[in-house]
Short mmCIF file of C-alpha atoms and ligand atoms in Angstrom, two decimals:
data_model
loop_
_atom_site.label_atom_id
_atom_site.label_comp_id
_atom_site.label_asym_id
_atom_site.label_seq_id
_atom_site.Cartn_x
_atom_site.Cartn_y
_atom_site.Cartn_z
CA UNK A 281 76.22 121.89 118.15
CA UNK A 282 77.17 121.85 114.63
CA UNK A 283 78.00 124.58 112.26
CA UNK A 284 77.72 124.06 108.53
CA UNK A 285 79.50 127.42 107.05
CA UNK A 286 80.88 126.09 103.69
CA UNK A 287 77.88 126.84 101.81
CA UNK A 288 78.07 131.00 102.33
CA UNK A 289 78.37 133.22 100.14
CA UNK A 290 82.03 134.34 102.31
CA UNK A 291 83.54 131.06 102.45
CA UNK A 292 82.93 130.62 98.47
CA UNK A 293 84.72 133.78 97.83
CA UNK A 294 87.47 133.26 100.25
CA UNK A 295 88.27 129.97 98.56
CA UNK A 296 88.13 131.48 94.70
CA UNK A 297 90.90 134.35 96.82
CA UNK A 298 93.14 132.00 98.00
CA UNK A 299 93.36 129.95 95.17
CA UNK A 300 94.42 133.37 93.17
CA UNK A 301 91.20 133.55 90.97
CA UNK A 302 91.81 137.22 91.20
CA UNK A 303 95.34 137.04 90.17
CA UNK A 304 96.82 136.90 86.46
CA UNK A 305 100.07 135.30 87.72
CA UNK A 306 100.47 131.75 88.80
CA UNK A 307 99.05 128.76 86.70
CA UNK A 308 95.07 128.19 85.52
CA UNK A 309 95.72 124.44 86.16
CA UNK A 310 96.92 124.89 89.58
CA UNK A 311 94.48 127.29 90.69
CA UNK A 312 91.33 125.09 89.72
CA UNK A 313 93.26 122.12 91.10
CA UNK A 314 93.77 123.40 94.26
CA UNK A 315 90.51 125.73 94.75
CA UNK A 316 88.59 122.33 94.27
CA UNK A 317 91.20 120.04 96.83
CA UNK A 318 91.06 123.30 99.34
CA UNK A 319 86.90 122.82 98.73
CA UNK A 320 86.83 119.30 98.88
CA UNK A 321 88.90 120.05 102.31
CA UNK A 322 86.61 122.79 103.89
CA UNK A 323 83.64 120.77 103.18
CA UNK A 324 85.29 117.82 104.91
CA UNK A 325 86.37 120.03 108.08
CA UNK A 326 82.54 121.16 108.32
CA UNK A 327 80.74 118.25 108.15
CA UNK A 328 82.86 116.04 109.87
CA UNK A 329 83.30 119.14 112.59
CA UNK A 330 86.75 118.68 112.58
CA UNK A 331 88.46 120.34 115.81
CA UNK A 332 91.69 122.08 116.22
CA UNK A 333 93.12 119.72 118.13
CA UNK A 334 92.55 117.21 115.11
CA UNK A 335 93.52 119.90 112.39
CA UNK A 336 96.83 120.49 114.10
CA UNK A 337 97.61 117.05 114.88
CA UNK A 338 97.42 116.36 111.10
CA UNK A 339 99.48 119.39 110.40
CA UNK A 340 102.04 117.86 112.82
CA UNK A 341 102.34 114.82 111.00
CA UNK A 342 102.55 115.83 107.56
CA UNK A 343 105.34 117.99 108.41
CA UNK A 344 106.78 114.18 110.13
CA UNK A 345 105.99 112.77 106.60
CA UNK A 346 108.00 115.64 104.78
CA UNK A 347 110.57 115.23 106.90
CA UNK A 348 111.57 111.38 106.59
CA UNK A 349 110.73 111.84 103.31
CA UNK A 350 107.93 109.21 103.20
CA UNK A 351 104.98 110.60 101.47
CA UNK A 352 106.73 108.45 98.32
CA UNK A 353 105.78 105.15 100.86
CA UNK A 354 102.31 106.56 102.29
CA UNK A 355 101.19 107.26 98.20
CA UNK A 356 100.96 102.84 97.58
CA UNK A 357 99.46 102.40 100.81
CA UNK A 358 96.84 105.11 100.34
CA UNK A 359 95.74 103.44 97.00
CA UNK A 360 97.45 106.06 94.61
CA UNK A 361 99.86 104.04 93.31
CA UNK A 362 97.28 101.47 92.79
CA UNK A 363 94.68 103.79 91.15
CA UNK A 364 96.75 105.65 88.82
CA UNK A 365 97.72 102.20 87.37
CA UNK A 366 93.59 101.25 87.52
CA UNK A 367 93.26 104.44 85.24
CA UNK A 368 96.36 103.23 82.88
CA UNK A 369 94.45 100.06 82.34
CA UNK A 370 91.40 102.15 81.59
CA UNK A 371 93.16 104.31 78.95
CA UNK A 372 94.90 101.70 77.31
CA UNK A 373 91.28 100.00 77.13
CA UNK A 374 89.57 102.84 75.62
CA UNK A 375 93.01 103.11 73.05
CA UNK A 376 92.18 99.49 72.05
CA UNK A 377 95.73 98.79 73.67
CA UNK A 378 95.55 95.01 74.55
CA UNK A 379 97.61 92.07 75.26
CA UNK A 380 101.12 92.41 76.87
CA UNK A 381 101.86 91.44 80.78
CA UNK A 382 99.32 93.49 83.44
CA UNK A 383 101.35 96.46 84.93
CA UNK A 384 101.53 96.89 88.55
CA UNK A 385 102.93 99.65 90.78
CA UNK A 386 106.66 101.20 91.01
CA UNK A 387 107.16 101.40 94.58
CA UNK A 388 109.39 104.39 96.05
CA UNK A 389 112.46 102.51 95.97
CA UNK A 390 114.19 102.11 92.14
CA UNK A 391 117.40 103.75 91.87
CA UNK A 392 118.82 104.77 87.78
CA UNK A 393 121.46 103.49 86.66
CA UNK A 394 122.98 99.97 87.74
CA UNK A 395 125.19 98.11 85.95
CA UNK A 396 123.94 96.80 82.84
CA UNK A 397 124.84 93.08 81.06
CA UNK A 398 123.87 90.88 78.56
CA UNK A 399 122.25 88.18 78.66
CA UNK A 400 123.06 86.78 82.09
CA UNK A 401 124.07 88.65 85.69
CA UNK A 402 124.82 87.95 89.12
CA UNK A 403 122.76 90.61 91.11
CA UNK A 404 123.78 89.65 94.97
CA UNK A 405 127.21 90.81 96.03
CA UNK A 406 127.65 87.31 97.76
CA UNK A 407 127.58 89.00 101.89
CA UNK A 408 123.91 88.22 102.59
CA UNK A 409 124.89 84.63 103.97
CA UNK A 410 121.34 84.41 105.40
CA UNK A 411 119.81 84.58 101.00
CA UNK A 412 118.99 81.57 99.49
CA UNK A 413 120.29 81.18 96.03
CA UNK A 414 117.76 82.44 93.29
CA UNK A 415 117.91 81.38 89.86
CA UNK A 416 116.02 84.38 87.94
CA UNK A 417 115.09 83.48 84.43
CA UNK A 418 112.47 84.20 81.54
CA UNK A 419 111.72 85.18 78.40
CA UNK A 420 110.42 87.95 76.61
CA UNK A 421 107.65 87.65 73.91
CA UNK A 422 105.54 89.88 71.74
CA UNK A 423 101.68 89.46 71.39
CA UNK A 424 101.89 86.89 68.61
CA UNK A 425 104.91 84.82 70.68
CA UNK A 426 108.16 86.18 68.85
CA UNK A 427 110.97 86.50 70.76
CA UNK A 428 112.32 90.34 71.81
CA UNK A 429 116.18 89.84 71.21
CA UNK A 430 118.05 92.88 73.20
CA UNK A 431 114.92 94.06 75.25
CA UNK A 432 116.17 96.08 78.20
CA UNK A 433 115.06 94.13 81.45
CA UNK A 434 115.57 96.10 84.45
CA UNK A 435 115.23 94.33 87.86
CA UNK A 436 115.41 95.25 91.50
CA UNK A 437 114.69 93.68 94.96
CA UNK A 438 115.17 93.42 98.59
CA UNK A 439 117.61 91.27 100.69
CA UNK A 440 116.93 88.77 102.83
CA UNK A 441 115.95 91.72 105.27
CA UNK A 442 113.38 93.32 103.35
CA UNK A 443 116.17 96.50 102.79
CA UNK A 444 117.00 97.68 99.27
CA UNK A 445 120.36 98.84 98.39
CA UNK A 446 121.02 102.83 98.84
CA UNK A 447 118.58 103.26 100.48
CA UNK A 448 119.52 100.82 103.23
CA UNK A 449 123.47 101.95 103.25
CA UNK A 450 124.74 98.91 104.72
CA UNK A 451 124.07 97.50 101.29
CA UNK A 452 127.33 97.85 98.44
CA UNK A 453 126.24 99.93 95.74
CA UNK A 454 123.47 98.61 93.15
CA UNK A 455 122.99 95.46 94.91
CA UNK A 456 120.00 93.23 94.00
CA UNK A 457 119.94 95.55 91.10
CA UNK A 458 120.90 95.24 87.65
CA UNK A 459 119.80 95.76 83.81
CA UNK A 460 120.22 92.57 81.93
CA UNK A 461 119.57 92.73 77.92
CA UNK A 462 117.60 89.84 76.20
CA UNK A 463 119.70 87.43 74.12
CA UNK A 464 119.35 86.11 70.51
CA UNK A 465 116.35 83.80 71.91
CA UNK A 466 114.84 87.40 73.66
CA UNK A 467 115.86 85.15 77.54
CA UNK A 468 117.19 86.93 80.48
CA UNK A 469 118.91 85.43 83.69
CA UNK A 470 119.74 86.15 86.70
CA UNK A 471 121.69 84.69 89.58
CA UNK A 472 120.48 86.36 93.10
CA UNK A 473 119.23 85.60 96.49
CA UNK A 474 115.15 85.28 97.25
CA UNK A 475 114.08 88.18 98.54
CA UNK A 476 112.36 88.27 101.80
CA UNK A 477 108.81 90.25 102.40
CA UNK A 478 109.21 94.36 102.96
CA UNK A 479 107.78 96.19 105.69
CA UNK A 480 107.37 99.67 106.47
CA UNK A 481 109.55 101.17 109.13
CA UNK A 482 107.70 100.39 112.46
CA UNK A 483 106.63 103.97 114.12
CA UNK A 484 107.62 105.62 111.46
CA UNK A 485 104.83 108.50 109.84
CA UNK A 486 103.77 105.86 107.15
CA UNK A 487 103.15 103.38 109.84
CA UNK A 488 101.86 105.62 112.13
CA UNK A 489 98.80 106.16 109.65
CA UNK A 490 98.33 103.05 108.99
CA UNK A 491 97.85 101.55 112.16
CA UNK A 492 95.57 104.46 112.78
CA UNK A 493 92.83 102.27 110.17
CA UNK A 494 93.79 99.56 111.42
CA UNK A 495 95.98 98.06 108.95
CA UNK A 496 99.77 96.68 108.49
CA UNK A 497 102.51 97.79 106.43
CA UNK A 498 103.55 94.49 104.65
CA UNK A 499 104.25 93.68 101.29
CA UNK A 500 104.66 90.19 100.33
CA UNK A 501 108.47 88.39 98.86
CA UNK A 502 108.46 90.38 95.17
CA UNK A 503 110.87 91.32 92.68
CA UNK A 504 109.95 94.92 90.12
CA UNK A 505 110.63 95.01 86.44
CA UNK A 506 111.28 97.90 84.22
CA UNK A 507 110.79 96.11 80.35
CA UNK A 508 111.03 97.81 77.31
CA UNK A 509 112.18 97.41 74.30
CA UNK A 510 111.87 99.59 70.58
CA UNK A 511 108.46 98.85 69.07
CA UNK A 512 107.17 98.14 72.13
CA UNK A 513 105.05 99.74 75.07
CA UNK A 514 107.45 100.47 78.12
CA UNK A 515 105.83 97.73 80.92
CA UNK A 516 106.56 98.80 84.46
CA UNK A 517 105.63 95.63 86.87
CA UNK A 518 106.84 93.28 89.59
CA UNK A 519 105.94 89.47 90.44
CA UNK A 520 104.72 88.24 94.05
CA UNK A 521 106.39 85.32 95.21
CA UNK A 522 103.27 82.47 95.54
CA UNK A 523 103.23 81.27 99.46
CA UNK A 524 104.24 84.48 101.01
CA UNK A 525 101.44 85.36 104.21
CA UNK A 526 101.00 88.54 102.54
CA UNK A 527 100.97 87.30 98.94
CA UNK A 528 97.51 88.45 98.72
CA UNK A 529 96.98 90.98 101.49
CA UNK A 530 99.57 93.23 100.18
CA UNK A 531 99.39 96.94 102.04
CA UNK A 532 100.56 98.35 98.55
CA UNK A 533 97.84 97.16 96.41
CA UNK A 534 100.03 95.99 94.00
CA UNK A 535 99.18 92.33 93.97
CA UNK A 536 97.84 90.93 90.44
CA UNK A 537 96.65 86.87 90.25
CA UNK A 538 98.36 86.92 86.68
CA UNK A 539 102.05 88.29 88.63
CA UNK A 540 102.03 85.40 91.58
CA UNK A 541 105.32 83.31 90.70
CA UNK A 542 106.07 80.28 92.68
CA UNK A 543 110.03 79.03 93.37
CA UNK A 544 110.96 75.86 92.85
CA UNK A 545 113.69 74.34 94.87
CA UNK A 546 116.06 72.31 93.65
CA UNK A 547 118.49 69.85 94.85
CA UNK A 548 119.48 68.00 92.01
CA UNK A 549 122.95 67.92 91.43
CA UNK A 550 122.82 68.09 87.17
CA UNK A 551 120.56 71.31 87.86
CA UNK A 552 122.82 72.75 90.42
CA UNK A 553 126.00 72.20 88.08
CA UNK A 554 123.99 72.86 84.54
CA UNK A 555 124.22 76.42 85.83
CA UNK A 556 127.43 76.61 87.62
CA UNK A 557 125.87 77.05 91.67
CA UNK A 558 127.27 75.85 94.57
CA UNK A 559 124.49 74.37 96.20
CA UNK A 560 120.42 74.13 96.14
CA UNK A 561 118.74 76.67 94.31
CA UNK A 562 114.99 78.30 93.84
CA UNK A 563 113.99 78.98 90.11
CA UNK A 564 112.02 81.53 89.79
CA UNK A 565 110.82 81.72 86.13
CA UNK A 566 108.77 85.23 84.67
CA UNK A 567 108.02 85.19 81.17
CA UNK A 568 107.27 88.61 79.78
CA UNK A 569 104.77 89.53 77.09
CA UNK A 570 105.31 93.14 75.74
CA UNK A 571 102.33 94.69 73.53
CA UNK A 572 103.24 96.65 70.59
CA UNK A 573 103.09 100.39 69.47
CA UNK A 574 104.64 102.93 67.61
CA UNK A 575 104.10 106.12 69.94
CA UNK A 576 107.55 106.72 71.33
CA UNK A 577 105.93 108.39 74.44
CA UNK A 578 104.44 104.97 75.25
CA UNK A 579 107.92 103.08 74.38
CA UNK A 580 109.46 104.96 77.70
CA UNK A 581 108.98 105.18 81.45
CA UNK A 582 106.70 108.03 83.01
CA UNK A 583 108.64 111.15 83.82
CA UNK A 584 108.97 110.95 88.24
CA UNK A 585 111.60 111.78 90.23
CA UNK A 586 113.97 109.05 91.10
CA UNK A 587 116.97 108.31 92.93
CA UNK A 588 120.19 108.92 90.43
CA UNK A 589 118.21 109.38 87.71
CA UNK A 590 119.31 112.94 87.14
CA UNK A 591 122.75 111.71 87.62
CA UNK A 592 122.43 109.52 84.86
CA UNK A 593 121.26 112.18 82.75
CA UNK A 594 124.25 114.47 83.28
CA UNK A 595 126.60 111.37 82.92
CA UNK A 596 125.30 110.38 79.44
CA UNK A 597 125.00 114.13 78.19
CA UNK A 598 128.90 114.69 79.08
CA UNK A 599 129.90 110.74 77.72
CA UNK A 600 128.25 112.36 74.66
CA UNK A 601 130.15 115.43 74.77
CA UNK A 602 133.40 113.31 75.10
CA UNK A 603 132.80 111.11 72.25
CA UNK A 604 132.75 114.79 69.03
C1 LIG B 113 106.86 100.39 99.27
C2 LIG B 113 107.97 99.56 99.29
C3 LIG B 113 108.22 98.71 98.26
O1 LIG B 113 109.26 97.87 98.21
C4 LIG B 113 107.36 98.68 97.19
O2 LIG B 113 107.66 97.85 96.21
C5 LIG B 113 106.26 99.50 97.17
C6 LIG B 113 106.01 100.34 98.22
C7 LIG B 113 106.60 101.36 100.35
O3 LIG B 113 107.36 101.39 101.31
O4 LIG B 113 105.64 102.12 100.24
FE1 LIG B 114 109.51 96.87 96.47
#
């Protein structure tokens, strides 16, 4: 027995109701947006003859989602992430934008506002005993190969755990995060430990979906990059660490053959004292090419909500207000 009632004349106008055709409130946008999304829906629970049981049971974990706050780590493993920056590349394409290092996803997990230096900085607080020494270093170019002196390089990453600071509170604040500005010769550096592979919480929502097509929730060894820089178009992007078992089978789609970055281990003891460390070392270099552009809208970072970010806002505004 199946029932096809989508098509009638009473579901059509029952779907322009509820998405407040009939109203002049609300917003024109929103309506169409979600009278087409509630169609696509309806059409969906007809011909796939969706039962209660099933409706409800998807009900229950959205609301499971909401709760732990993970739709933010569902959206890269669902392709979003992944397809918004497939439509970036498009538009940029069609603009006659070229050149400049590919962009690949956020992630969920960038907090605003870490400490910022120039130059060089030491990102690991020194208590992850189990982190092997990473020597972070590159430079940043325009298309024709001229140096960006003072670019803002913004870099985060996991521990040797796979956790990111604040949101995994046994971290100290901003570690494995910092903003390092290019020198004279537009190079950045940073001293850190090699981060190990992320994985979704097991049984949590996210992973709960997942498994439920069959899939994992791994993301290979990488490190993200916020780069911009005046003149320039804001670059968003991260680099996969080459040799990782999930380099390229990355449940975040964010994997790009131009961002896989090997590490070089060294032993050698000029290297290790050349740059004042301890002990053996993996170099991890990730040269940067930003294109260029006059449009400040293209100069900054998407508008999203992010951890501290309003913070920083407020903080800035009332430094301002200090300073007349
Ligand atoms: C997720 C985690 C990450 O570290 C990342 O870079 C992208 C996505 C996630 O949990 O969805
Ligand atoms: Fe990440």
């Amino acid at each position: 027995m199946t029932v096809k009632i989508f098509d009638t004349p009473e579901v059509q106008d029952f779907l322009t109701t509820v998405a407040g055709f009939d109203q002049d409130g609300g917003n024109e946008r929103t309506k169409q947006i979600m009278h087409r999304l509630l169609s696509d829906l309806y059409r969906l629970i007809d011909d796939f003859d969706v039962s209660e049981e099933e409706y409800w049971s998807a009900v229950n974990l959205l609301n499971a989602l909401g709760s732990q706050t993970q739709f933010g780590l569902l959206s890269p493993g669902l392709g979003f992430d992944h397809y918004l920056d497939m439509r970036q590349d498009a538009i940029d394409a069609e603009a006659k934008r070229s050149g400049g290092t590919p962009r690949t996803i956020e992630g969920p997990l960038y907090v605003a506002g870490a400490p910022q230096a120039e130059g060089f900085a030491r990102m690991d607080d020194g208590q992850d005993t189990d982190g092997e020494t990473m020597w972070l270093t590159g430079q940043v170019r325009d298309v024709e190969g001229n140096p960006v002196a003072g670019a803002k390089v913004e870099i985060w990453h996991a521990n040797s755990k796979g956790g990111y600071s604040f949101f995994d509170q046994t971290q100290s604040e901003y570690n494995l995060r910092r903003t390092i500005l290019t020198d004279s010769e537009g190079r950045y550096t940073a001293r850190s430990i090699i981060p190990s592979g992320y994985g979704v919480p097991v049984g949590a929502p996210t992973d709960v979906v997942l498994k439920a097509l069959g899939r994992h929730g791994e993301r290979p060894a990488h490190i993200h990059y916020f780069v911009s820089a005046p003149g320039h178009q804001h670059l968003t992007t991260q680099i996969n660490l080459a040799g990782d078992p999930y380099t390229f089978d990355d449940f975040a789609f964010a994997t790009r053959e131009e961002l896989v970055v090997p590490a070089r281990r060294s032993e050698d003891a000029a290297e290790i004292a050349s740059r004042q460390l301890d002990g053996p070392f993996a170099e991890v270099v990730f040269d940067v090419e930003l294109a260029k552009t006059d449009a400040p809208e293209l100069q900054v970072r998407h508008k999203r909500p992010r951890a501290m970010e309003d913070e920083q806002d407020q903080a800035s505004q009332l430094a301002g207000t200090a300073r007349v």
